[in-house]
Every structure is written in structure tokens, then in C-alpha cells.
Amino acid sequence: MANKNKSIYLIPVMLCFFCMGFVDLVGIASNYVKEDLQLSDSVANVFPSLVFFWFLIFSVPTGMLMNKIGRKKTVLLSLVVTVVSLFIPLLGYSFGVMLVAFSLLGIGNALMQTSINPLAMLIIGDKNLASTLTFGQFVKAIASFMAPYLAMWGATQAMPSMGYDWRVLFVVYFVVGGLATALLWATPIVEEVRGQRREASSVASEFMDCLRLLGKPIVLLSFLAIMCHVGIDVGTNTTAPKLLMERVGMTLNDAAFATSLYFIFRTVGALTGSFFLRIMKTRWFFIISVVLMAVSMALMFGGQSKMMLYTAIALVGYGNSNIFSMAFSEALLSVPDKQNEVSGLMIMGLFGGTVFPLVMGLMSDAMGQAGAVAVMAVGVVYLFTFINKIKH
């Protein structure tokens, strides 16, 4: 049952969605680390891949953890881990330090993305779930498109004596993360907690029962759709600046705008998507979104001018902005009695953010950024096949 005064309780939850967007700083950050430490594409792409690797490990256990301690406490734990990850780069700057920071950022985000959607559902109820989650993605996208601007400002305007340079974005997000933690902690949210102390064998059995949900076709296909969505998202996040540097000859500070452009259109897409999903069938909006992404892939693959590439980045930003919410809600509504477990499985699909960048890095080292675009295009092809599976 949804809590009373749900609109008030949604304020700290939406701030948590904003903190969830911190994970997208890895795209522009990996480009700056690549330049600072003189890394190849395949090595630099280890950073975004490492961030999303932890979704494979922690997503399903987080669904089980929610059953034991509740959704709110799980989100609070995710915020604490995220805040720690943002503090670490302020203490030092090396390949090893950034690996640790990005690992913790990925772990915190895996915990958060698994638990925040069920927490929002607890407050808002079943009605308009897709549009509510889409609005949350809109809030998340604000943090995502701010990251490149903060990094660019830090690289050109921040106080060098502080030693933060582009890393000033970690300072800003650290403060916001601390505020979100305090606000959610102070918010009373009533929920039922299933968990009791269980034997290890019982936990293992519950884990396997959770994984068996992938045997349901809609759950498996939604899982793969989310893998493709995140692979394209992280891939565009990291590849967009490289496309402009390779095709147009821009510097990294100038090309960093491409990442912001992507997230600006993701933000616009999420905001308008929350409206469109209330007035039209999800299936039709999904079709429009995937067609825009397909056009984008064609422009990115062959485009040689700044305007063509900017257009491609904007189209994929808008088209990809609502794929997650639509696929996630489709799976969640299809198995209403296992929502925590399904949430964990769907967030495990964010592991696509590990698979895609690794393959894209190898392809771009071999044949330029067109190779990376070709990998993303495979994900778009799969999303076309998912259209007929959307029933709600």
C-alpha cells in the first residue's frame, strides 16, 4: 500500500535518483584519466566496464537483502558506499586509486538501482509506475549531464592549488550525496520487512529461486533489453567525445560537450516520456524510441561533420532515455509477487555496461570509433526484436 503524503516522501527518493546519476560521470572521467595517464582505448574502457561489472555480482543479493532489512535501509546503504567512492579520488590520483573509486561507485550504484525502484513503487503504488520511474530517470539524467560540465569547469577554471582539476566534480557530488543520505534517513517510510535470520542453505536456495525467474521468457527478454540499453548508454557516454576528436579534430575539453549533449537529450526524453507514457501505449512509444536509435547509429557510423555527429548523439540520447523504464516495468508488472527479486535481476542487466565497453574498446583500437558504433548497433537490433514482447 502506498504511503500517505506520498508526494512529500517522493522528494528524498527523487534526490536519491539524482545520486544514482553519479555513476554516469565514469564516461567523461575515463576520458580525462585516459588523457592524463596516456592509456589506450581498450585500457581506458576498463573503468566503465569495472563500474558495471558489480551489477552482475551484487544485484540479485541486493534483492534478497531488501527482503531482510527493507528497501529504505538498502537505499541508505547504497548512498553511504557511493559517498565513500566520491571521497577517495580527492585523496589521491593514480590508476589504482581510480580503480578502487570506480569499483565502489559501481557497488553503491548496484545497491541503489536495485532498491530505489521498489522503494518508489512502495510510495506511489502500482498506478502509473512506468511514468513515475521515467520521471526518476529524468532526475537521474540531470546529474548525468552536469558531470561533463563540472569536469570541464574544473579542468579550466577550478583552483589548481586545491589539486582537484577536473576532479572537482567529485567534490560537488560528495556534498549532494551526503545531503541525500541525511534526508532519506530522516524520512519516515512504512514498509513490511519479510526477513528473518535464515540458514546458509536457505539463503542459497532463495538465490537460486531468484535466478530461476530468468526461466520466464518476459523476465529473460527484459533482462537482455536492459543489457542492451545500458551498453548503448555507457558506450555513447564514452564514445561520443572520441568520435568528435577522431572525425572533427576537437580537443577533449571541447569534445566533452558531446557527453553533456547526450544527457541533455536523455533528460528531455525522460521528462517528455513520463508524459507520453500516460497518454499512449508503451509499445508505440518503445517503437518510436528504437527507430530514433537506429537512425542515430547510421549517422554515427558514417557521419563526418560536427552537425551530423551532434544530431546522432541527440537522437540516441532521446531514444534511449525511456528504454530502461519500459523494460523494467514490463518485467516488474509481469511477476507482481516477486518484485524485489525481479528488480535484482533487472538491475543485474546493467552488466551490459561492462560487456559493451570492453568489446567496443577492442573494436575501436582495431578499426577506429566506427567499430565501437557497430557494437552498439547490435544492441539496437535486439531492441527491435523486443517490441512484440511489450504487453502493458
mmCIF file of C-alpha atoms in Angstrom:
data_model
loop_
_atom_site.group_PDB
_atom_site.id
_atom_site.type_symbol
_atom_site.label_atom_id
_atom_site.label_comp_id
_atom_site.label_asym_id
_atom_site.label_seq_id
_atom_site.Cartn_x
_atom_site.Cartn_y
_atom_site.Cartn_z
ATOM 1 C CA MET A 1 0.000 0.000 0.000
ATOM 2 C CA ALA A 2 1.320 3.435 -0.871
ATOM 3 C CA ASN A 3 2.175 5.765 1.989
ATOM 4 C CA LYS A 4 0.044 8.805 2.736
ATOM 5 C CA ASN A 5 1.529 12.148 1.702
ATOM 6 C CA LYS A 6 3.390 10.242 -0.978
ATOM 7 C CA SER A 7 4.292 13.415 -2.853
ATOM 8 C CA ILE A 8 6.318 14.587 0.152
ATOM 9 C CA TYR A 9 8.001 11.209 0.606
ATOM 10 C CA LEU A 10 8.958 11.172 -3.067
ATOM 11 C CA ILE A 11 11.206 14.239 -2.601
ATOM 12 C CA PRO A 12 14.085 12.377 -0.855
ATOM 13 C CA VAL A 13 13.545 9.412 -3.183
ATOM 14 C CA MET A 14 13.933 11.651 -6.229
ATOM 15 C CA LEU A 15 17.107 13.109 -4.699
ATOM 16 C CA CYS A 16 18.340 9.513 -4.492
ATOM 17 C CA PHE A 17 17.565 9.166 -8.210
ATOM 18 C CA PHE A 18 19.793 12.229 -8.700
ATOM 19 C CA CYS A 19 22.578 10.463 -6.787
ATOM 20 C CA MET A 20 22.016 7.395 -8.957
ATOM 21 C CA GLY A 21 23.119 9.571 -11.890
ATOM 22 C CA PHE A 22 26.580 9.959 -10.343
ATOM 23 C CA VAL A 23 27.549 6.662 -11.982
ATOM 24 C CA ASP A 24 27.445 8.347 -15.395
ATOM 25 C CA LEU A 25 30.428 10.529 -14.517
ATOM 26 C CA VAL A 26 32.538 7.478 -15.370
ATOM 27 C CA GLY A 27 32.183 8.252 -19.092
ATOM 28 C CA ILE A 28 33.803 11.686 -19.071
ATOM 29 C CA ALA A 29 36.088 10.733 -16.171
ATOM 30 C CA SER A 30 37.528 7.794 -18.109
ATOM 31 C CA ASN A 31 38.365 10.152 -20.984
ATOM 32 C CA TYR A 32 40.251 12.508 -18.659
ATOM 33 C CA VAL A 33 42.046 9.606 -16.964
ATOM 34 C CA LYS A 34 42.931 8.224 -20.414
ATOM 35 C CA GLU A 35 44.500 11.562 -21.381
ATOM 36 C CA ASP A 36 46.226 12.146 -18.026
ATOM 37 C CA LEU A 37 47.706 8.639 -17.783
ATOM 38 C CA GLN A 38 48.222 8.118 -21.544
ATOM 39 C CA LEU A 39 46.084 4.981 -21.830
ATOM 40 C CA SER A 40 44.749 3.159 -24.901
ATOM 41 C CA ASP A 41 41.006 2.952 -25.593
ATOM 42 C CA SER A 42 40.827 -0.667 -24.513
ATOM 43 C CA VAL A 43 42.577 0.064 -21.193
ATOM 44 C CA ALA A 44 40.598 3.264 -20.516
ATOM 45 C CA ASN A 45 37.331 1.415 -21.163
ATOM 46 C CA VAL A 46 38.185 -0.843 -18.225
ATOM 47 C CA PHE A 47 36.904 1.935 -15.934
ATOM 48 C CA PRO A 48 33.272 1.994 -17.139
ATOM 49 C CA SER A 49 33.384 -1.785 -17.528
ATOM 50 C CA LEU A 50 34.563 -2.159 -13.941
ATOM 51 C CA VAL A 51 31.795 0.099 -12.646
ATOM 52 C CA PHE A 52 29.080 -2.006 -14.244
ATOM 53 C CA PHE A 53 30.750 -5.357 -13.509
ATOM 54 C CA TRP A 54 29.498 -5.120 -9.929
ATOM 55 C CA PHE A 55 25.893 -5.178 -11.086
ATOM 56 C CA LEU A 56 26.438 -8.821 -12.054
ATOM 57 C CA ILE A 57 27.688 -9.643 -8.545
ATOM 58 C CA PHE A 58 25.501 -7.524 -6.275
ATOM 59 C CA SER A 59 22.120 -7.052 -7.955
ATOM 60 C CA VAL A 60 20.457 -10.359 -7.037
ATOM 61 C CA PRO A 61 21.888 -10.434 -3.473
ATOM 62 C CA THR A 62 20.583 -6.886 -3.041
ATOM 63 C CA GLY A 63 17.085 -8.065 -3.918
ATOM 64 C CA MET A 64 17.441 -10.654 -1.149
ATOM 65 C CA LEU A 65 18.888 -8.044 1.234
ATOM 66 C CA MET A 66 15.790 -5.889 0.720
ATOM 67 C CA ASN A 67 13.660 -8.798 1.921
ATOM 68 C CA LYS A 68 15.689 -8.893 5.137
ATOM 69 C CA ILE A 69 16.328 -5.247 6.078
ATOM 70 C CA GLY A 70 13.828 -3.353 3.925
ATOM 71 C CA ARG A 71 14.033 -1.109 0.892
ATOM 72 C CA LYS A 72 14.795 2.157 2.694
ATOM 73 C CA LYS A 73 17.767 0.743 4.647
ATOM 74 C CA THR A 74 19.129 -0.808 1.463
ATOM 75 C CA VAL A 75 18.986 2.548 -0.325
ATOM 76 C CA LEU A 76 20.693 4.200 2.672
ATOM 77 C CA LEU A 77 23.492 1.616 2.484
ATOM 78 C CA SER A 78 23.904 2.337 -1.217
ATOM 79 C CA LEU A 79 24.220 6.070 -0.520
ATOM 80 C CA VAL A 80 26.936 5.511 2.095
ATOM 81 C CA VAL A 81 29.005 3.379 -0.307
ATOM 82 C CA THR A 82 28.513 5.974 -3.070
ATOM 83 C CA VAL A 83 29.626 8.859 -0.846
ATOM 84 C CA VAL A 84 32.792 6.949 0.129
ATOM 85 C CA SER A 85 33.561 6.277 -3.549
ATOM 86 C CA LEU A 86 33.335 10.005 -4.325
ATOM 87 C CA PHE A 87 35.697 10.905 -1.476
ATOM 88 C CA ILE A 88 38.516 8.536 -2.477
ATOM 89 C CA PRO A 89 39.642 10.428 -5.657
ATOM 90 C CA LEU A 90 40.083 13.553 -3.536
ATOM 91 C CA LEU A 91 42.803 11.785 -1.531
ATOM 92 C CA GLY A 92 44.999 10.815 -4.480
ATOM 93 C CA TYR A 93 45.161 10.257 -8.213
ATOM 94 C CA SER A 94 46.592 7.125 -9.790
ATOM 95 C CA PHE A 95 45.399 4.200 -11.866
ATOM 96 C CA GLY A 96 44.970 2.073 -8.731
ATOM 97 C CA VAL A 97 43.116 4.768 -6.797
ATOM 98 C CA MET A 98 40.664 5.310 -9.630
ATOM 99 C CA LEU A 99 40.081 1.560 -9.937
ATOM 100 C CA VAL A 100 39.102 1.420 -6.258
ATOM 101 C CA ALA A 101 36.909 4.522 -6.508
ATOM 102 C CA PHE A 102 35.079 3.310 -9.600
ATOM 103 C CA SER A 103 34.626 -0.148 -8.068
ATOM 104 C CA LEU A 104 32.926 1.336 -5.003
ATOM 105 C CA LEU A 105 30.886 3.653 -7.224
ATOM 106 C CA GLY A 106 29.673 0.597 -9.133
ATOM 107 C CA ILE A 107 28.869 -1.352 -5.957
ATOM 108 C CA GLY A 108 26.947 1.584 -4.486
ATOM 109 C CA ASN A 109 25.056 2.094 -7.714
ATOM 110 C CA ALA A 110 24.183 -1.602 -7.979
ATOM 111 C CA LEU A 111 22.701 -1.463 -4.480
ATOM 112 C CA MET A 112 20.850 1.760 -5.285
ATOM 113 C CA GLN A 113 19.404 0.842 -8.657
ATOM 114 C CA THR A 114 18.132 -2.474 -7.314
ATOM 115 C CA SER A 115 16.386 -0.925 -4.305
ATOM 116 C CA ILE A 116 15.312 2.573 -5.397
ATOM 117 C CA ASN A 117 12.686 1.462 -7.936
ATOM 118 C CA PRO A 118 10.860 -0.861 -5.484
ATOM 119 C CA LEU A 119 11.085 1.913 -2.849
ATOM 120 C CA ALA A 120 9.454 4.358 -5.257
ATOM 121 C CA MET A 121 6.789 1.753 -6.031
ATOM 122 C CA LEU A 122 6.163 1.325 -2.299
ATOM 123 C CA ILE A 123 5.331 5.025 -2.097
ATOM 124 C CA ILE A 124 3.480 5.606 -5.368
ATOM 125 C CA GLY A 125 1.723 2.253 -5.742
ATOM 126 C CA ASP A 126 1.162 0.296 -8.959
ATOM 127 C CA LYS A 127 -0.617 3.086 -10.826
ATOM 128 C CA ASN A 128 1.492 5.000 -13.369
ATOM 129 C CA LEU A 129 4.581 3.015 -12.386
ATOM 130 C CA ALA A 130 6.325 3.399 -15.757
ATOM 131 C CA SER A 131 5.776 7.176 -15.824
ATOM 132 C CA THR A 132 6.967 7.557 -12.210
ATOM 133 C CA LEU A 133 10.134 5.573 -12.877
ATOM 134 C CA THR A 134 10.651 7.596 -16.044
ATOM 135 C CA PHE A 135 10.431 10.836 -14.038
ATOM 136 C CA GLY A 136 13.040 9.356 -11.717
ATOM 137 C CA GLN A 137 15.228 8.733 -14.761
ATOM 138 C CA PHE A 138 14.706 12.395 -15.700
ATOM 139 C CA VAL A 139 16.046 13.461 -12.299
ATOM 140 C CA LYS A 140 18.930 10.987 -12.668
ATOM 141 C CA ALA A 141 19.754 12.429 -16.092
ATOM 142 C CA ILE A 142 20.216 15.907 -14.596
ATOM 143 C CA ALA A 143 23.173 14.602 -12.578
ATOM 144 C CA SER A 144 24.430 12.758 -15.652
ATOM 145 C CA PHE A 145 24.605 15.787 -17.945
ATOM 146 C CA MET A 146 26.042 18.008 -15.192
ATOM 147 C CA ALA A 147 29.120 15.785 -14.817
ATOM 148 C CA PRO A 148 30.876 16.786 -18.076
ATOM 149 C CA TYR A 149 30.223 20.483 -17.381
ATOM 150 C CA LEU A 150 31.650 20.193 -13.869
ATOM 151 C CA ALA A 151 34.682 18.325 -15.227
ATOM 152 C CA MET A 152 35.243 20.928 -17.965
ATOM 153 C CA TRP A 153 34.870 23.747 -15.453
ATOM 154 C CA GLY A 154 37.298 22.026 -13.104
ATOM 155 C CA ALA A 155 39.834 21.470 -15.887
ATOM 156 C CA THR A 156 39.800 25.123 -16.953
ATOM 157 C CA GLN A 157 38.548 27.249 -14.051
ATOM 158 C CA ALA A 158 38.976 25.479 -10.734
ATOM 159 C CA MET A 159 41.720 26.373 -8.273
ATOM 160 C CA PRO A 160 44.836 24.357 -9.236
ATOM 161 C CA SER A 161 46.235 24.821 -5.741
ATOM 162 C CA MET A 162 43.460 22.545 -4.456
ATOM 163 C CA GLY A 163 44.760 19.796 -6.710
ATOM 164 C CA TYR A 164 41.286 18.783 -7.853
ATOM 165 C CA ASP A 165 41.356 19.983 -11.508
ATOM 166 C CA TRP A 166 38.547 18.099 -13.333
ATOM 167 C CA ARG A 167 38.014 16.067 -10.171
ATOM 168 C CA VAL A 168 36.128 18.995 -8.650
ATOM 169 C CA LEU A 169 33.015 17.150 -9.825
ATOM 170 C CA PHE A 170 33.718 14.568 -7.094
ATOM 171 C CA VAL A 171 33.603 17.359 -4.501
ATOM 172 C CA VAL A 172 30.207 18.610 -5.666
ATOM 173 C CA TYR A 173 28.651 15.154 -5.872
ATOM 174 C CA PHE A 174 30.142 14.171 -2.500
ATOM 175 C CA VAL A 175 28.271 17.054 -0.840
ATOM 176 C CA VAL A 176 24.995 16.240 -2.619
ATOM 177 C CA GLY A 177 25.349 12.558 -1.726
ATOM 178 C CA GLY A 178 25.767 13.415 1.939
ATOM 179 C CA LEU A 179 22.650 15.599 1.827
ATOM 180 C CA ALA A 180 20.604 12.835 0.173
ATOM 181 C CA THR A 181 21.702 10.337 2.835
ATOM 182 C CA ALA A 182 20.638 12.620 5.680
ATOM 183 C CA LEU A 183 17.303 13.495 4.074
ATOM 184 C CA LEU A 184 16.288 9.901 3.335
ATOM 185 C CA TRP A 185 17.366 8.782 6.810
ATOM 186 C CA ALA A 186 15.069 11.421 8.339
ATOM 187 C CA THR A 187 12.083 10.449 6.149
ATOM 188 C CA PRO A 188 9.575 8.026 7.746
ATOM 189 C CA ILE A 189 8.606 5.358 5.229
ATOM 190 C CA VAL A 190 6.436 2.464 6.398
ATOM 191 C CA GLU A 191 7.164 -0.927 4.868
ATOM 192 C CA GLU A 192 6.883 -4.594 5.681
ATOM 193 C CA VAL A 193 10.160 -6.473 6.014
ATOM 194 C CA ARG A 194 9.980 -10.166 5.229
ATOM 195 C CA GLY A 195 13.323 -11.231 6.523
ATOM 196 C CA GLN A 196 14.222 -13.410 9.435
ATOM 197 C CA ARG A 197 17.575 -14.982 10.224
ATOM 198 C CA ARG A 198 17.971 -17.916 7.842
ATOM 199 C CA GLU A 199 20.383 -20.796 7.424
ATOM 200 C CA ALA A 200 23.025 -20.529 4.688
ATOM 201 C CA SER A 201 21.326 -23.330 2.763
ATOM 202 C CA SER A 202 18.055 -21.385 2.820
ATOM 203 C CA VAL A 203 19.796 -18.270 1.501
ATOM 204 C CA ALA A 204 21.417 -20.284 -1.293
ATOM 205 C CA SER A 205 18.036 -21.779 -2.167
ATOM 206 C CA GLU A 206 16.457 -18.327 -2.265
ATOM 207 C CA PHE A 207 19.288 -17.131 -4.517
ATOM 208 C CA MET A 208 18.702 -19.983 -6.956
ATOM 209 C CA ASP A 209 14.937 -19.388 -6.888
ATOM 210 C CA CYS A 210 15.637 -15.794 -7.838
ATOM 211 C CA LEU A 211 17.844 -16.802 -10.762
ATOM 212 C CA ARG A 212 15.193 -19.298 -11.907
ATOM 213 C CA LEU A 213 12.918 -16.331 -12.647
ATOM 214 C CA LEU A 214 15.078 -15.889 -15.757
ATOM 215 C CA GLY A 215 13.276 -19.007 -16.969
ATOM 216 C CA LYS A 216 10.206 -16.830 -17.517
ATOM 217 C CA PRO A 217 10.541 -15.540 -21.108
ATOM 218 C CA ILE A 218 9.449 -11.962 -20.365
ATOM 219 C CA VAL A 219 11.917 -11.703 -17.473
ATOM 220 C CA LEU A 220 14.820 -13.017 -19.568
ATOM 221 C CA LEU A 221 13.993 -10.869 -22.590
ATOM 222 C CA SER A 222 13.549 -7.763 -20.431
ATOM 223 C CA PHE A 223 16.910 -8.559 -18.817
ATOM 224 C CA LEU A 224 18.573 -8.667 -22.247
ATOM 225 C CA ALA A 225 16.814 -5.433 -23.277
ATOM 226 C CA ILE A 226 18.247 -3.675 -20.225
ATOM 227 C CA MET A 227 21.704 -5.078 -21.033
ATOM 228 C CA CYS A 228 21.462 -3.509 -24.490
ATOM 229 C CA HIS A 229 20.077 -0.225 -23.145
ATOM 230 C CA VAL A 230 22.931 0.176 -20.666
ATOM 231 C CA GLY A 231 25.555 -0.968 -23.156
ATOM 232 C CA ILE A 232 24.393 1.714 -25.600
ATOM 233 C CA ASP A 233 24.158 4.268 -22.790
ATOM 234 C CA VAL A 234 27.671 3.698 -21.442
ATOM 235 C CA GLY A 235 29.004 3.216 -24.959
ATOM 236 C CA THR A 236 27.679 6.574 -26.153
ATOM 237 C CA ASN A 237 28.819 8.227 -22.935
ATOM 238 C CA THR A 238 32.430 7.178 -23.577
ATOM 239 C CA THR A 239 32.499 7.133 -27.393
ATOM 240 C CA ALA A 240 30.752 10.434 -28.243
ATOM 241 C CA PRO A 241 33.760 12.642 -27.373
ATOM 242 C CA LYS A 242 36.109 10.239 -29.152
ATOM 243 C CA LEU A 243 34.009 10.439 -32.325
ATOM 244 C CA LEU A 244 34.355 14.236 -32.405
ATOM 245 C CA MET A 245 38.081 14.050 -31.640
ATOM 246 C CA GLU A 246 38.620 11.457 -34.409
ATOM 247 C CA ARG A 247 36.314 12.883 -37.102
ATOM 248 C CA VAL A 248 36.436 16.644 -36.442
ATOM 249 C CA GLY A 249 39.752 17.069 -34.615
ATOM 250 C CA MET A 250 38.367 18.565 -31.394
ATOM 251 C CA THR A 251 40.310 18.693 -28.121
ATOM 252 C CA LEU A 252 38.989 16.669 -25.173
ATOM 253 C CA ASN A 253 37.723 19.742 -23.306
ATOM 254 C CA ASP A 254 35.723 20.816 -26.374
ATOM 255 C CA ALA A 255 34.557 17.307 -27.243
ATOM 256 C CA ALA A 256 33.352 16.725 -23.665
ATOM 257 C CA PHE A 257 30.258 18.717 -24.634
ATOM 258 C CA ALA A 258 29.139 15.676 -26.645
ATOM 259 C CA THR A 259 28.592 13.733 -23.424
ATOM 260 C CA SER A 260 26.540 16.586 -21.992
ATOM 261 C CA LEU A 261 24.535 16.794 -25.215
ATOM 262 C CA TYR A 262 23.705 13.109 -24.920
ATOM 263 C CA PHE A 263 22.479 13.519 -21.358
ATOM 264 C CA ILE A 264 20.596 16.732 -22.148
ATOM 265 C CA PHE A 265 18.518 14.819 -24.675
ATOM 266 C CA ARG A 266 18.218 11.885 -22.282
ATOM 267 C CA THR A 267 16.856 14.349 -19.738
ATOM 268 C CA VAL A 268 14.392 15.835 -22.235
ATOM 269 C CA GLY A 269 13.414 12.324 -23.298
ATOM 270 C CA ALA A 270 12.794 11.183 -19.740
ATOM 271 C CA LEU A 271 10.745 14.296 -18.934
ATOM 272 C CA THR A 272 8.576 14.076 -22.059
ATOM 273 C CA GLY A 273 8.467 10.290 -21.798
ATOM 274 C CA SER A 274 6.774 10.480 -18.404
ATOM 275 C CA PHE A 275 4.001 12.418 -20.201
ATOM 276 C CA PHE A 276 3.797 10.280 -23.349
ATOM 277 C CA LEU A 277 3.642 7.057 -21.342
ATOM 278 C CA ARG A 278 0.452 8.346 -19.701
ATOM 279 C CA ILE A 279 -1.350 9.097 -22.975
ATOM 280 C CA MET A 280 -0.136 6.406 -25.387
ATOM 281 C CA LYS A 281 0.572 2.698 -25.341
ATOM 282 C CA THR A 282 4.017 1.736 -24.080
ATOM 283 C CA ARG A 283 4.564 -0.426 -27.163
ATOM 284 C CA TRP A 284 4.159 2.509 -29.580
ATOM 285 C CA PHE A 285 6.470 4.746 -27.606
ATOM 286 C CA PHE A 286 9.024 1.927 -27.483
ATOM 287 C CA ILE A 287 8.885 1.642 -31.293
ATOM 288 C CA ILE A 288 9.469 5.384 -31.727
ATOM 289 C CA SER A 289 12.406 5.252 -29.313
ATOM 290 C CA VAL A 290 14.149 2.356 -31.070
ATOM 291 C CA VAL A 291 13.677 3.878 -34.538
ATOM 292 C CA LEU A 292 15.383 7.081 -33.329
ATOM 293 C CA MET A 293 18.271 4.993 -32.013
ATOM 294 C CA ALA A 294 18.625 3.163 -35.327
ATOM 295 C CA VAL A 295 18.848 6.459 -37.244
ATOM 296 C CA SER A 296 21.449 7.610 -34.737
ATOM 297 C CA MET A 297 23.626 4.537 -35.280
ATOM 298 C CA ALA A 298 23.635 5.143 -39.046
ATOM 299 C CA LEU A 299 24.666 8.779 -38.584
ATOM 300 C CA MET A 300 27.361 7.902 -36.045
ATOM 301 C CA PHE A 301 28.801 5.188 -38.252
ATOM 302 C CA GLY A 302 29.239 7.351 -41.356
ATOM 303 C CA GLY A 303 28.959 10.963 -40.157
ATOM 304 C CA GLN A 304 31.987 13.183 -40.774
ATOM 305 C CA SER A 305 30.675 16.626 -39.829
ATOM 306 C CA LYS A 306 30.111 18.125 -36.403
ATOM 307 C CA MET A 307 26.412 18.712 -37.098
ATOM 308 C CA MET A 308 25.783 15.114 -38.210
ATOM 309 C CA LEU A 309 27.507 13.734 -35.134
ATOM 310 C CA TYR A 310 25.708 16.113 -32.794
ATOM 311 C CA THR A 311 22.398 15.083 -34.390
ATOM 312 C CA ALA A 312 23.257 11.407 -33.929
ATOM 313 C CA ILE A 313 24.198 11.920 -30.277
ATOM 314 C CA ALA A 314 20.960 13.841 -29.626
ATOM 315 C CA LEU A 315 18.826 11.129 -31.278
ATOM 316 C CA VAL A 316 20.339 8.261 -29.324
ATOM 317 C CA GLY A 317 20.039 10.330 -26.138
ATOM 318 C CA TYR A 318 16.316 10.851 -26.654
ATOM 319 C CA GLY A 319 15.633 7.365 -27.979
ATOM 320 C CA ASN A 320 17.487 5.561 -25.201
ATOM 321 C CA SER A 321 16.049 7.681 -22.384
ATOM 322 C CA ASN A 322 12.973 5.542 -21.683
ATOM 323 C CA ILE A 323 14.056 2.030 -22.701
ATOM 324 C CA PHE A 324 15.090 1.116 -19.160
ATOM 325 C CA SER A 325 11.815 2.224 -17.555
ATOM 326 C CA MET A 326 9.674 0.453 -20.144
ATOM 327 C CA ALA A 327 11.583 -2.851 -19.985
ATOM 328 C CA PHE A 328 11.877 -2.700 -16.184
ATOM 329 C CA SER A 329 8.188 -2.012 -15.601
ATOM 330 C CA GLU A 330 7.218 -4.731 -18.110
ATOM 331 C CA ALA A 331 9.125 -7.324 -16.089
ATOM 332 C CA LEU A 332 8.000 -5.966 -12.701
ATOM 333 C CA LEU A 333 4.314 -5.984 -13.629
ATOM 334 C CA SER A 334 4.570 -9.469 -15.154
ATOM 335 C CA VAL A 335 5.677 -11.064 -11.852
ATOM 336 C CA PRO A 336 3.884 -8.994 -9.171
ATOM 337 C CA ASP A 337 4.562 -11.438 -6.323
ATOM 338 C CA LYS A 338 8.362 -11.367 -6.794
ATOM 339 C CA GLN A 339 9.064 -7.676 -7.305
ATOM 340 C CA ASN A 340 12.199 -7.448 -5.119
ATOM 341 C CA GLU A 341 13.732 -10.468 -6.850
ATOM 342 C CA VAL A 342 12.771 -9.286 -10.345
ATOM 343 C CA SER A 343 14.212 -5.865 -9.546
ATOM 344 C CA GLY A 344 17.506 -7.504 -8.634
ATOM 345 C CA LEU A 345 17.559 -9.482 -11.874
ATOM 346 C CA MET A 346 16.740 -6.437 -14.000
ATOM 347 C CA ILE A 347 19.472 -4.378 -12.384
ATOM 348 C CA MET A 348 21.871 -7.265 -12.957
ATOM 349 C CA GLY A 349 21.209 -6.499 -16.618
ATOM 350 C CA LEU A 350 23.219 -3.314 -16.143
ATOM 351 C CA PHE A 351 26.151 -5.694 -16.523
ATOM 352 C CA GLY A 352 25.738 -4.757 -20.181
ATOM 353 C CA GLY A 353 27.711 -1.677 -19.200
ATOM 354 C CA THR A 354 30.681 -3.990 -18.685
ATOM 355 C CA VAL A 355 30.328 -6.146 -21.792
ATOM 356 C CA PHE A 356 29.737 -3.410 -24.360
ATOM 357 C CA PRO A 357 32.637 -1.033 -23.462
ATOM 358 C CA LEU A 358 35.163 -3.891 -23.374
ATOM 359 C CA VAL A 359 34.169 -5.097 -26.843
ATOM 360 C CA MET A 360 33.900 -1.507 -28.101
ATOM 361 C CA GLY A 361 37.397 -0.702 -26.838
ATOM 362 C CA LEU A 362 38.861 -3.653 -28.724
ATOM 363 C CA MET A 363 36.921 -2.771 -31.887
ATOM 364 C CA SER A 364 37.879 0.921 -31.745
ATOM 365 C CA ASP A 365 41.569 0.067 -31.272
ATOM 366 C CA ALA A 366 41.296 -2.174 -34.336
ATOM 367 C CA MET A 367 39.217 -0.020 -36.709
ATOM 368 C CA GLY A 368 38.520 3.361 -35.116
ATOM 369 C CA GLN A 369 35.334 4.594 -33.474
ATOM 370 C CA ALA A 370 33.184 3.126 -36.279
ATOM 371 C CA GLY A 371 33.972 -0.252 -34.756
ATOM 372 C CA ALA A 372 32.617 0.887 -31.394
ATOM 373 C CA VAL A 373 29.431 2.173 -33.076
ATOM 374 C CA ALA A 374 28.939 -1.195 -34.803
ATOM 375 C CA VAL A 375 28.902 -2.908 -31.401
ATOM 376 C CA MET A 376 26.178 -0.531 -30.145
ATOM 377 C CA ALA A 377 24.175 -1.130 -33.323
ATOM 378 C CA VAL A 378 23.908 -4.830 -32.397
ATOM 379 C CA GLY A 379 22.114 -3.741 -29.216
ATOM 380 C CA VAL A 380 19.672 -1.632 -31.236
ATOM 381 C CA VAL A 381 18.876 -4.616 -33.456
ATOM 382 C CA TYR A 382 17.961 -6.668 -30.371
ATOM 383 C CA LEU A 383 15.662 -3.914 -29.082
ATOM 384 C CA PHE A 384 13.708 -4.157 -32.349
ATOM 385 C CA THR A 385 13.068 -7.833 -31.566
ATOM 386 C CA PHE A 386 11.785 -6.910 -28.084
ATOM 387 C CA ILE A 387 8.932 -4.756 -29.405
ATOM 388 C CA ASN A 388 6.429 -7.615 -29.725
ATOM 389 C CA LYS A 389 7.043 -8.667 -26.105
ATOM 390 C CA ILE A 390 5.598 -5.456 -24.649
ATOM 391 C CA LYS A 391 2.066 -6.109 -23.423
ATOM 392 C CA HIS A 392 1.374 -3.494 -20.737
#
